[in-house]
Short mmCIF file of C-alpha atoms (C1' of nucleotides) in Angstrom, two decimals:
data_model
loop_
_atom_site.label_atom_id
_atom_site.label_comp_id
_atom_site.label_asym_id
_atom_site.label_seq_id
_atom_site.Cartn_x
_atom_site.Cartn_y
_atom_site.Cartn_z
CA MET W 23 -55.58 -37.66 9.32
CA GLU W 24 -52.44 -35.77 9.66
CA THR W 25 -51.60 -32.38 7.63
CA LEU W 26 -48.26 -31.80 5.56
CA ARG W 27 -47.71 -28.83 8.35
CA GLU W 28 -47.71 -31.36 10.94
CA ARG W 29 -45.74 -33.99 9.34
CA LYS W 30 -43.19 -31.75 9.23
CA LYS W 31 -43.43 -30.54 12.68
CA ARG W 32 -43.45 -34.24 13.86
CA ARG W 33 -40.25 -34.93 12.06
CA THR W 34 -38.53 -31.69 13.22
CA ARG W 35 -39.39 -32.97 16.64
CA GLU W 36 -38.36 -36.28 16.42
CA ALA W 37 -34.82 -35.00 14.51
CA LEU W 38 -34.03 -32.82 17.23
CA LEU W 39 -34.44 -35.32 19.93
CA ARG W 40 -33.05 -37.81 18.41
CA ALA W 41 -29.90 -35.92 18.16
CA ALA W 42 -30.17 -34.31 21.59
CA LEU W 43 -30.01 -37.81 22.73
CA GLU W 44 -27.54 -39.25 20.53
CA LEU W 45 -24.91 -36.31 21.27
CA PHE W 46 -25.95 -36.88 25.28
CA THR W 47 -25.35 -40.04 25.36
CA THR W 48 -22.02 -40.07 23.20
CA GLN W 49 -20.34 -36.70 23.69
CA GLY W 50 -22.15 -35.97 27.72
CA TYR W 51 -24.73 -33.84 28.45
CA GLU W 52 -22.82 -30.94 29.94
CA ARG W 53 -20.55 -30.90 26.80
CA THR W 54 -23.26 -30.82 24.29
CA THR W 55 -24.87 -27.34 23.83
CA VAL W 56 -28.43 -26.41 22.00
CA ASP W 57 -26.51 -24.61 19.22
CA GLU W 58 -24.77 -27.91 18.29
CA ILE W 59 -28.60 -30.42 18.59
CA ALA W 60 -29.66 -27.17 16.57
CA GLU W 61 -26.81 -27.55 13.90
CA ALA W 62 -27.19 -31.38 13.48
CA VAL W 63 -30.85 -30.83 12.44
CA ASP W 64 -30.02 -27.52 10.76
CA VAL W 65 -32.52 -25.36 12.30
CA SER W 66 -32.22 -22.54 14.15
CA GLN W 67 -31.43 -22.82 17.86
CA ARG W 68 -34.26 -20.25 18.29
CA THR W 69 -36.65 -23.24 16.40
CA PHE W 70 -34.72 -25.68 19.58
CA PHE W 71 -36.65 -23.63 22.12
CA ARG W 72 -40.09 -24.15 20.25
CA TYR W 73 -39.98 -27.83 20.65
CA PHE W 74 -38.42 -28.15 24.23
CA ALA W 75 -38.99 -25.92 26.83
CA GLY W 76 -35.01 -26.42 27.38
CA LYS W 77 -31.96 -28.44 27.15
CA GLU W 78 -33.30 -30.75 29.76
CA GLU W 79 -37.29 -31.62 28.95
CA ALA W 80 -35.51 -33.11 25.62
CA ALA W 81 -32.95 -35.50 28.03
CA PHE W 82 -36.55 -36.66 29.20
CA ALA W 83 -39.00 -36.20 26.67
CA VAL W 84 -39.16 -40.35 26.55
CA GLN W 85 -38.90 -40.72 29.74
CA THR W 86 -41.57 -38.45 30.41
CA MET W 87 -43.79 -40.85 27.55
CA THR W 88 -43.26 -43.96 30.28
CA GLU W 89 -43.90 -42.29 32.90
CA ASP W 90 -47.35 -41.37 32.15
CA ARG W 91 -47.62 -44.95 30.89
CA PHE W 92 -46.74 -46.10 34.62
CA LEU W 93 -49.04 -43.93 35.62
CA ALA W 94 -51.85 -44.96 33.54
CA ALA W 95 -51.17 -48.93 34.82
CA VAL W 96 -51.24 -48.09 38.62
CA ARG W 97 -54.89 -46.69 37.43
CA ALA W 98 -56.08 -49.54 35.33
CA ARG W 99 -55.21 -51.92 38.03
CA PRO W 100 -57.86 -53.96 39.95
CA PRO W 101 -59.22 -52.17 43.15
CA HIS W 102 -58.73 -54.89 45.70
CA GLU W 103 -55.16 -55.19 45.34
CA ALA W 104 -53.11 -53.93 48.08
CA PRO W 105 -51.36 -50.65 47.35
CA MET W 106 -47.63 -51.95 47.29
CA THR W 107 -48.72 -54.70 44.65
CA ALA W 108 -50.78 -52.26 42.65
CA LEU W 109 -47.41 -50.11 42.06
CA ARG W 110 -45.12 -53.27 41.98
CA GLN W 111 -47.65 -54.75 39.20
CA ALA W 112 -47.86 -51.83 37.34
CA PHE W 113 -44.26 -50.68 36.83
CA LEU W 114 -43.23 -54.91 36.17
CA GLU W 115 -46.26 -54.16 33.53
CA GLY W 116 -44.71 -51.08 32.22
CA TRP W 117 -41.36 -52.79 31.26
CA ASP W 118 -42.75 -55.95 29.38
CA ALA W 119 -44.42 -53.24 26.61
CA ILE W 120 -41.38 -50.81 26.43
CA ARG W 121 -40.13 -51.59 23.63
CA GLU W 122 -42.60 -51.48 21.05
CA HIS W 123 -43.77 -48.29 22.40
CA VAL W 124 -40.52 -46.29 22.90
CA GLU W 125 -39.87 -47.50 19.25
CA GLU W 126 -42.14 -45.06 17.93
CA ALA W 127 -39.95 -41.99 19.12
CA VAL W 128 -36.21 -43.23 19.26
CA PRO W 129 -34.57 -46.04 19.03
CA VAL W 130 -35.09 -48.48 22.08
CA GLU W 131 -31.45 -48.55 22.64
CA LEU W 132 -30.90 -44.62 22.86
CA TYR W 133 -33.84 -44.50 25.43
CA LEU W 134 -31.90 -47.38 27.78
CA ARG W 135 -28.54 -45.83 27.34
CA MET W 136 -29.56 -42.22 28.14
CA TYR W 137 -30.89 -43.63 31.51
CA ARG W 138 -27.10 -44.25 32.35
CA THR W 139 -26.06 -40.49 31.16
CA ILE W 140 -28.86 -39.63 33.77
CA GLY W 141 -27.52 -41.55 36.39
CA SER W 142 -24.26 -40.01 35.62
CA THR W 143 -24.65 -36.61 34.98
CA PRO W 144 -25.56 -34.35 38.24
CA ALA W 145 -27.69 -31.65 36.40
CA LEU W 146 -29.63 -34.78 35.09
CA LEU W 147 -29.73 -36.89 38.24
CA ALA W 148 -31.46 -33.87 40.05
CA ALA W 149 -33.76 -33.09 37.56
CA HIS W 150 -34.60 -36.70 37.46
CA LEU W 151 -35.22 -36.88 41.11
CA ARG W 152 -37.65 -33.75 41.13
CA ARG W 153 -39.72 -35.36 38.06
CA SER W 154 -39.78 -38.93 40.63
CA VAL W 155 -40.83 -36.99 43.55
CA ALA W 156 -43.94 -34.98 41.36
CA ILE W 157 -44.86 -38.87 39.94
CA GLU W 158 -44.81 -39.48 43.71
CA GLU W 159 -47.03 -37.16 44.65
CA THR W 160 -49.72 -38.04 41.83
CA MET W 161 -49.44 -41.85 42.85
CA ALA W 162 -49.93 -41.18 46.29
CA ARG W 163 -53.00 -38.89 45.26
CA VAL W 164 -54.16 -42.40 43.05
CA LEU W 165 -53.36 -44.80 45.96
CA ALA W 166 -55.45 -42.39 48.78
CA GLU W 167 -58.36 -42.53 46.16
CA ARG W 168 -58.35 -46.91 46.03
CA GLU W 169 -58.00 -46.74 49.42
CA GLY W 170 -60.87 -44.21 50.16
CA VAL W 171 -58.22 -42.22 53.00
CA ASP W 172 -57.43 -38.08 52.53
CA VAL W 173 -54.14 -38.14 51.54
CA ASP W 174 -53.81 -34.68 52.99
CA SER W 175 -54.52 -36.03 56.89
CA ASP W 176 -53.62 -39.81 56.33
CA PRO W 177 -49.72 -39.91 55.70
CA ARG W 178 -49.84 -43.60 54.56
CA PRO W 179 -50.33 -42.80 50.75
CA ARG W 180 -47.28 -40.97 50.50
CA LEU W 181 -45.12 -42.51 52.78
CA ALA W 182 -46.14 -45.96 51.32
CA VAL W 183 -45.29 -44.31 47.84
CA ALA W 184 -42.13 -42.80 49.24
CA VAL W 185 -40.81 -46.28 50.26
CA PHE W 186 -41.57 -47.71 46.93
CA GLY W 187 -39.97 -44.79 45.15
CA GLY W 188 -37.00 -45.19 47.23
CA VAL W 189 -36.83 -48.66 46.52
CA MET W 190 -37.10 -47.76 42.55
CA ARG W 191 -33.94 -45.37 43.02
CA VAL W 192 -31.80 -48.25 44.35
CA THR W 193 -32.98 -50.35 41.51
CA GLU W 194 -32.54 -47.79 39.23
CA ARG W 195 -29.02 -46.97 40.42
CA GLN W 196 -27.96 -50.83 40.34
CA TRP W 197 -29.29 -51.37 37.01
CA SER W 198 -27.94 -48.43 35.26
CA THR W 199 -24.37 -48.87 36.72
CA GLY W 200 -24.37 -52.70 35.72
CA ASP W 201 -23.64 -54.36 32.67
CA ASP W 202 -26.76 -55.81 31.66
CA LEU W 203 -28.60 -53.08 30.57
CA SER W 204 -31.89 -54.41 29.44
CA PRO W 205 -35.61 -54.11 30.55
CA GLU W 206 -35.26 -57.86 31.80
CA ALA W 207 -32.48 -56.96 33.94
CA ILE W 208 -34.84 -53.98 35.79
CA ARG W 209 -37.51 -56.34 36.18
CA ALA W 210 -35.61 -59.20 37.77
CA LEU W 211 -33.67 -56.21 40.06
CA THR W 212 -37.00 -54.76 40.94
CA ALA W 213 -38.95 -57.82 41.85
CA SER W 214 -36.04 -59.11 44.47
CA TYR W 215 -35.31 -55.68 45.65
CA LEU W 216 -39.14 -55.28 46.87
CA ASP W 217 -38.96 -58.79 48.21
CA GLN W 218 -36.15 -57.36 50.79
CA VAL W 219 -37.46 -54.48 51.67
CA GLY W 220 -39.11 -55.83 54.88
CA SER W 221 -35.69 -57.74 56.29
CA ALA W 222 -33.64 -54.69 55.36
CA LEU W 223 -36.03 -53.01 57.73
CA THR W 224 -36.34 -55.12 60.81
CA GLY W 225 -32.21 -55.01 60.99
CA ASN W 226 -29.34 -57.80 62.20
CA TRP W 227 -28.48 -58.30 58.25
CA GLY W 228 -25.21 -59.55 60.24
CA GLY W 229 -26.67 -62.60 61.52
CA ASP W 230 -23.92 -62.92 64.28
CA MET K 195 -5.40 -17.13 67.09
CA GLU K 196 -7.21 -16.01 63.98
CA THR K 197 -5.32 -13.43 61.59
CA LEU K 198 -6.86 -9.65 60.41
CA ARG K 199 -6.65 -11.45 56.83
CA GLU K 200 -8.60 -14.54 57.51
CA ARG K 201 -11.35 -12.20 60.17
CA LYS K 202 -11.83 -10.53 56.56
CA LYS K 203 -12.83 -13.29 54.87
CA ARG K 204 -14.85 -14.93 57.19
CA ARG K 205 -16.76 -11.71 57.57
CA THR K 206 -17.05 -11.34 53.72
CA ARG K 207 -18.21 -15.11 53.54
CA GLU K 208 -20.85 -14.34 55.90
CA ALA K 209 -22.20 -11.33 54.76
CA LEU K 210 -22.54 -12.64 51.42
CA LEU K 211 -24.34 -15.55 52.83
CA ARG K 212 -26.41 -13.59 55.33
CA ALA K 213 -27.54 -11.08 52.19
CA ALA K 214 -28.18 -14.33 49.96
CA LEU K 215 -30.45 -16.16 52.11
CA GLU K 216 -32.31 -12.72 52.90
CA LEU K 217 -32.78 -12.28 49.41
CA PHE K 218 -33.73 -15.68 48.41
CA THR K 219 -36.38 -16.10 51.34
CA THR K 220 -37.78 -12.51 51.05
CA GLN K 221 -37.92 -12.25 46.89
CA GLY K 222 -37.25 -16.03 46.12
CA TYR K 223 -34.19 -17.84 44.45
CA GLU K 224 -34.87 -16.92 40.92
CA ARG K 225 -35.91 -13.11 40.91
CA THR K 226 -32.44 -12.95 43.03
CA THR K 227 -28.99 -12.47 40.96
CA VAL K 228 -25.77 -12.92 41.92
CA ASP K 229 -25.19 -9.43 41.08
CA GLU K 230 -27.61 -8.28 43.51
CA ILE K 231 -26.37 -10.11 46.17
CA ALA K 232 -22.68 -9.22 45.47
CA GLU K 233 -23.90 -5.47 45.70
CA ALA K 234 -25.57 -5.56 48.88
CA VAL K 235 -22.33 -6.82 50.34
CA ASP K 236 -20.72 -4.50 48.18
CA VAL K 237 -18.19 -6.46 46.57
CA SER K 238 -17.79 -7.53 42.63
CA GLN K 239 -19.83 -10.56 41.30
CA ARG K 240 -16.19 -12.13 40.82
CA THR K 241 -15.97 -11.85 44.51
CA PHE K 242 -19.26 -13.84 45.47
CA PHE K 243 -17.83 -16.62 42.98
CA ARG K 244 -14.44 -17.14 44.73
CA TYR K 245 -16.42 -18.05 48.08
CA PHE K 246 -19.47 -20.07 46.58
CA ALA K 247 -19.16 -22.16 43.49
CA GLY K 248 -22.44 -20.74 42.49
CA LYS K 249 -26.15 -19.24 43.53
CA GLU K 250 -26.92 -23.07 44.60
CA GLU K 251 -24.09 -23.42 46.81
CA ALA K 252 -24.82 -20.28 49.08
CA ALA K 253 -28.38 -21.59 49.09
CA PHE K 254 -27.28 -25.07 50.68
CA ALA K 255 -24.25 -23.74 52.84
CA VAL K 256 -25.96 -23.89 56.49
CA GLN K 257 -27.65 -27.11 54.97
CA THR K 258 -24.19 -28.82 54.47
CA MET K 259 -23.53 -27.89 58.18
CA THR K 260 -26.00 -29.54 59.46
CA GLU K 261 -26.07 -32.76 57.28
CA ASP K 262 -22.42 -33.07 58.01
CA ARG K 263 -23.63 -32.81 62.30
CA PHE K 264 -25.80 -35.33 61.13
CA LEU K 265 -23.69 -37.85 59.67
CA ALA K 266 -21.23 -37.66 62.46
CA ALA K 267 -23.74 -38.39 65.12
CA VAL K 268 -24.87 -41.75 62.97
CA ARG K 269 -20.85 -42.71 63.25
CA ALA K 270 -21.28 -42.08 66.88
CA ARG K 271 -24.26 -44.10 67.69
CA PRO K 272 -24.11 -47.36 69.69
CA PRO K 273 -22.65 -50.16 67.30
CA HIS K 274 -25.33 -52.44 68.90
CA GLU K 275 -28.46 -50.43 67.93
CA ALA K 276 -30.65 -51.85 64.47
CA PRO K 277 -29.95 -49.68 61.83
CA MET K 278 -33.08 -47.97 61.50
CA THR K 279 -32.94 -47.06 65.16
CA ALA K 280 -29.66 -45.39 64.64
CA LEU K 281 -30.72 -43.00 61.51
CA ARG K 282 -33.29 -41.93 63.72
CA GLN K 283 -32.22 -41.25 67.11
CA ALA K 284 -28.77 -39.24 65.28
CA PHE K 285 -31.72 -37.46 63.31
CA LEU K 286 -33.75 -36.62 66.04
CA GLU K 287 -30.10 -35.55 68.22
CA GLY K 288 -29.64 -33.42 65.22
CA TRP K 289 -32.86 -31.04 65.37
CA ASP K 290 -32.22 -31.33 69.23
CA ALA K 291 -29.12 -28.66 69.52
CA ILE K 292 -30.22 -26.56 66.21
CA ARG K 293 -30.32 -23.43 67.50
CA GLU K 294 -27.06 -23.42 68.52
CA HIS K 295 -25.01 -24.79 65.69
CA VAL K 296 -26.62 -22.27 63.35
CA GLU K 297 -26.59 -19.54 64.93
CA GLU K 298 -23.25 -19.57 64.79
CA ALA K 299 -23.51 -18.95 60.96
CA VAL K 300 -26.78 -17.19 60.45
CA PRO K 301 -30.12 -16.42 62.14
CA VAL K 302 -31.91 -19.63 62.91
CA GLU K 303 -35.08 -17.91 61.86
CA LEU K 304 -33.43 -17.57 58.46
CA TYR K 305 -31.91 -21.02 58.31
CA LEU K 306 -35.66 -22.62 58.80
CA ARG K 307 -37.41 -19.96 56.18
CA MET K 308 -34.95 -21.25 53.61
CA TYR K 309 -36.27 -24.77 53.92
CA ARG K 310 -39.56 -23.37 52.96
CA THR K 311 -37.94 -21.46 49.91
CA ILE K 312 -36.36 -24.85 48.88
CA GLY K 313 -39.38 -26.70 48.90
CA SER K 314 -41.46 -24.41 46.71
CA THR K 315 -38.62 -23.98 44.48
CA PRO K 316 -38.42 -26.48 41.40
CA ALA K 317 -34.04 -25.76 40.66
CA LEU K 318 -33.57 -25.85 44.55
CA LEU K 319 -35.94 -28.92 45.24
CA ALA K 320 -33.74 -30.75 42.74
CA ALA K 321 -30.38 -29.75 43.95
CA HIS K 322 -31.94 -30.52 47.96
CA LEU K 323 -32.74 -34.43 46.75
CA ARG K 324 -29.70 -35.31 45.01
CA ARG K 325 -27.79 -33.85 48.30
CA SER K 326 -29.96 -35.81 50.05
CA VAL K 327 -29.15 -38.90 47.69
CA ALA K 328 -25.07 -38.34 47.94
CA ILE K 329 -25.61 -38.19 51.75
CA GLU K 330 -28.02 -41.69 51.53
CA GLU K 331 -25.11 -43.37 50.18
CA THR K 332 -22.82 -42.08 52.54
CA MET K 333 -25.07 -43.42 55.20
CA ALA K 334 -25.49 -46.88 53.29
CA ARG K 335 -21.65 -46.88 53.98
CA VAL K 336 -21.34 -46.47 57.58
CA LEU K 337 -24.60 -48.76 57.83
CA ALA K 338 -22.78 -51.99 56.03
CA GLU K 339 -19.82 -50.99 57.96
CA ARG K 340 -21.79 -51.40 61.67
CA GLU K 341 -23.53 -54.88 60.57
CA GLY K 342 -20.13 -56.38 58.88
CA VAL K 343 -21.65 -56.61 55.53
CA ASP K 344 -20.70 -55.74 51.80
CA VAL K 345 -22.53 -52.44 50.46
CA ASP K 346 -22.54 -53.44 46.63
CA SER K 347 -23.19 -57.38 47.11
CA ASP K 348 -25.56 -56.61 49.76
CA PRO K 349 -28.51 -54.24 49.04
CA ARG K 350 -30.28 -54.34 52.27
CA PRO K 351 -27.96 -51.23 53.44
CA ARG K 352 -29.31 -49.16 50.81
CA LEU K 353 -32.64 -50.31 50.83
CA ALA K 354 -32.62 -49.29 54.25
CA VAL K 355 -31.04 -46.07 53.66
CA ALA K 356 -33.54 -45.25 50.98
CA VAL K 357 -36.80 -45.76 52.70
CA PHE K 358 -35.64 -43.60 55.76
CA GLY K 359 -34.61 -41.39 53.06
CA GLY K 360 -37.89 -41.34 51.98
CA VAL K 361 -39.54 -41.07 55.09
CA MET K 362 -37.95 -37.88 55.59
CA ARG K 363 -38.81 -36.26 52.88
CA VAL K 364 -42.71 -36.83 53.02
CA THR K 365 -41.82 -35.49 56.80
CA GLU K 366 -40.33 -32.41 55.43
CA ARG K 367 -42.42 -31.65 53.08
CA GLN K 368 -45.33 -31.88 55.65
CA TRP K 369 -43.32 -29.59 58.07
CA SER K 370 -42.14 -27.16 55.60
CA THR K 371 -45.80 -26.77 53.97
CA GLY K 372 -47.21 -26.50 57.54
CA ASP K 373 -47.62 -23.49 59.97
CA ASP K 374 -45.26 -24.73 62.62
CA LEU K 375 -42.11 -24.15 61.57
CA SER K 376 -40.50 -24.89 64.33
CA PRO K 377 -37.51 -27.98 65.13
CA GLU K 378 -39.73 -29.24 67.76
CA ALA K 379 -42.32 -29.89 65.02
CA ILE K 380 -39.99 -31.64 62.62
CA ARG K 381 -39.35 -34.06 65.60
CA ALA K 382 -42.57 -34.96 66.62
CA LEU K 383 -43.39 -35.76 62.90
CA THR K 384 -40.47 -37.80 62.37
CA ALA K 385 -41.25 -39.96 65.33
CA SER K 386 -45.04 -40.22 64.36
CA TYR K 387 -43.71 -41.18 60.62
CA LEU K 388 -41.10 -43.23 61.62
CA ASP K 389 -43.81 -45.44 63.35
CA GLN K 390 -46.31 -45.40 61.14
CA VAL K 391 -44.01 -46.95 57.95
CA GLY K 392 -44.79 -50.30 58.64
CA SER K 393 -48.42 -49.78 58.74
CA ALA K 394 -48.50 -48.11 55.21
CA LEU K 395 -46.75 -51.14 53.98
CA THR K 396 -48.83 -53.48 55.00
CA GLY K 397 -51.70 -51.71 52.76
CA ASN K 398 -55.53 -52.41 53.64
CA TRP K 399 -55.72 -48.71 55.31
CA GLY K 400 -59.62 -48.31 54.10
CA GLY K 401 -60.75 -50.29 56.91
CA ASP K 402 -63.78 -51.49 55.01
"C1'" DA U 232 11.44 -1.25 54.62
"C1'" DG U 233 10.15 -4.47 51.00
"C1'" DG U 234 9.47 -8.54 48.90
"C1'" DC U 235 5.93 -12.25 48.29
"C1'" DT U 236 1.29 -13.88 48.10
"C1'" DA U 237 -3.80 -13.92 48.98
"C1'" DG U 238 -7.41 -11.11 47.32
"C1'" DT U 239 -10.11 -8.31 44.62
"C1'" DG U 240 -12.00 -5.48 41.07
"C1'" DA U 241 -12.56 -4.65 35.93
"C1'" DC U 242 -13.49 -6.75 31.82
"C1'" DA U 243 -13.82 -10.07 28.04
"C1'" DG U 244 -16.30 -14.17 26.74
"C1'" DC U 245 -19.16 -18.77 27.04
"C1'" DG U 246 -23.96 -21.29 26.95
"C1'" DA U 247 -28.71 -21.67 28.29
"C1'" DC U 248 -32.79 -18.93 27.42
"C1'" DT U 249 -35.76 -15.22 26.24
"C1'" DG U 250 -38.44 -11.14 23.32
"C1'" DA U 251 -39.18 -9.12 19.21
"C1'" DC U 252 -39.66 -8.67 14.74
"C1'" DA U 253 -39.69 -9.80 10.34
"C1'" DG U 254 -39.79 -13.52 6.79
"C1'" DT U 255 -41.29 -17.66 4.73
"C1'" DT U 256 -44.68 -21.50 4.11
"C1'" DG U 257 -48.74 -24.47 4.55
"C1'" DA U 258 -54.29 -24.13 5.17
"C1'" DC U 259 -58.29 -22.57 3.58
"C1'" DA U 260 -61.71 -20.05 1.58
"C1'" DA U 261 -62.74 -17.19 -2.58
"C1'" DT S 58 -55.81 -20.25 -8.88
"C1'" DT S 59 -55.18 -16.60 -6.14
"C1'" DG S 60 -54.90 -14.26 -2.27
"C1'" DT S 61 -55.26 -13.79 2.92
"C1'" DC S 62 -54.59 -15.76 7.58
"C1'" DA S 63 -52.56 -18.17 10.45
"C1'" DA S 64 -48.36 -21.01 11.88
"C1'" DC S 65 -43.72 -21.53 11.94
"C1'" DT S 66 -39.13 -20.12 11.45
"C1'" DG S 67 -34.94 -17.30 11.21
"C1'" DT S 68 -32.24 -13.09 13.37
"C1'" DC S 69 -30.82 -10.12 16.56
"C1'" DA S 70 -30.52 -8.46 20.81
"C1'" DG S 71 -30.47 -8.64 25.44
"C1'" DT S 72 -30.19 -11.22 30.42
"C1'" DC S 73 -28.26 -14.04 33.99
"C1'" DG S 74 -25.27 -17.92 35.44
"C1'" DC S 75 -20.09 -18.93 35.22
"C1'" DT S 76 -15.17 -18.79 33.97
"C1'" DG S 77 -10.55 -16.97 32.83
"C1'" DT S 78 -7.25 -13.37 32.41
"C1'" DC S 79 -4.97 -9.69 34.41
"C1'" DA S 80 -3.60 -6.02 37.09
"C1'" DC S 81 -3.53 -3.98 41.49
"C1'" DT S 82 -4.37 -3.55 46.87
"C1'" DA S 83 -3.71 -4.63 51.13
"C1'" DG S 84 -2.05 -8.22 54.90
"C1'" DC S 85 1.68 -10.94 55.94
"C1'" DC S 86 6.38 -12.26 56.86
"C1'" DT S 87 11.46 -11.66 57.31
#
DNA sequence: AGGCTAGTGACAGCGACTGACAGTTGACAA
DNA sequence: TTGTCAACTGTCAGTCGCTGTCACTAGCCT
């Protein structure tokens, strides 16, 4: 049971988050000031910083939720699965149920639009990549444990995860700059690109 | 022939760069203010910003030089080489002649120490990754042209480059957190990790 | 020698962020 | 119901990265 104080806090946080994403996606991240966000919700700037460590944290708040779900999905994969298969399936699963889980916080459409803003804002892109690296580190440890190898002496877990992450970045880029900004579209792209990694590495694409 | 004015400019720039890297690597990037750097060279803060677009640009100034050399090396590779081979060789070549080329600007040791600082400073790591992505985009276009495919319709150039970049990141991480911070060490690691990508992807490392 | 202009310093200002302090409001017990 | 405590908030002042402006100095060129 949620107390009144907790309800108020949650509402303030969600209002700030929604206002922030709305402003970021419409007028741009850099051109949006924290004062503006606070004003839109009618709280002081100081209060914004009590809910979010910074502007950046607000921009990635929803992403954090879905990333946590992805990590949980990887951990829940059957242990006999090959590493790359486990990652692939967990990722696809994540996008399957995305609508319901995001909608609890903000409209899904806002979440999807935010991806585009992240891709086109250098500061956010940089933060996104740094966050991806952190997630990959966690994934590497999970994979290493699944396979019973030591993540620090055996480079293969980190290599596998880095390759997977690389493909994901190419996928995201293609998706977020394209026309079809739907979960179904990124699912299809992901599957297709993962299938093509092998042939991309062997080279001689020209087929002369 | 260099005029007096040009000489003065170059000396100011180099002095600022050296002071910045020295401060970054010893007391940390975040704990170093631009005022401090300017003061160390005895110029105004405003002047610092006339030589570098920001604190970050100073931190990556030398890296930019070596990255340009790497890109040039890729372009100079024989056209019949397979894409991944070309990238691999260009990268190894870059580290071969690193000492002479860096030493023109700053002591090599400072350059190598800066790598460690980048790896351990979240803001710099994020910037480094964003810069890597930009380089990978250029590399993808170079490879696509070499192989005669269209970089926008065929995902393989970007996939190959993303995989290579992923392996490079794992390599850099291992190298910059290890004991042996020498060009020879990263050369050896690079070769070793590139050899292991294939087996990392096929999974079943446990050998149960 | 004298004009032109690149380079500089000094100053003011913006935006992200932080610390300190005081006021307000919900939670909980007497 | 009331009083106490803790949580939450607003206000204010200050730091730091970064930018625009303007006047001034010093190298360049005729």
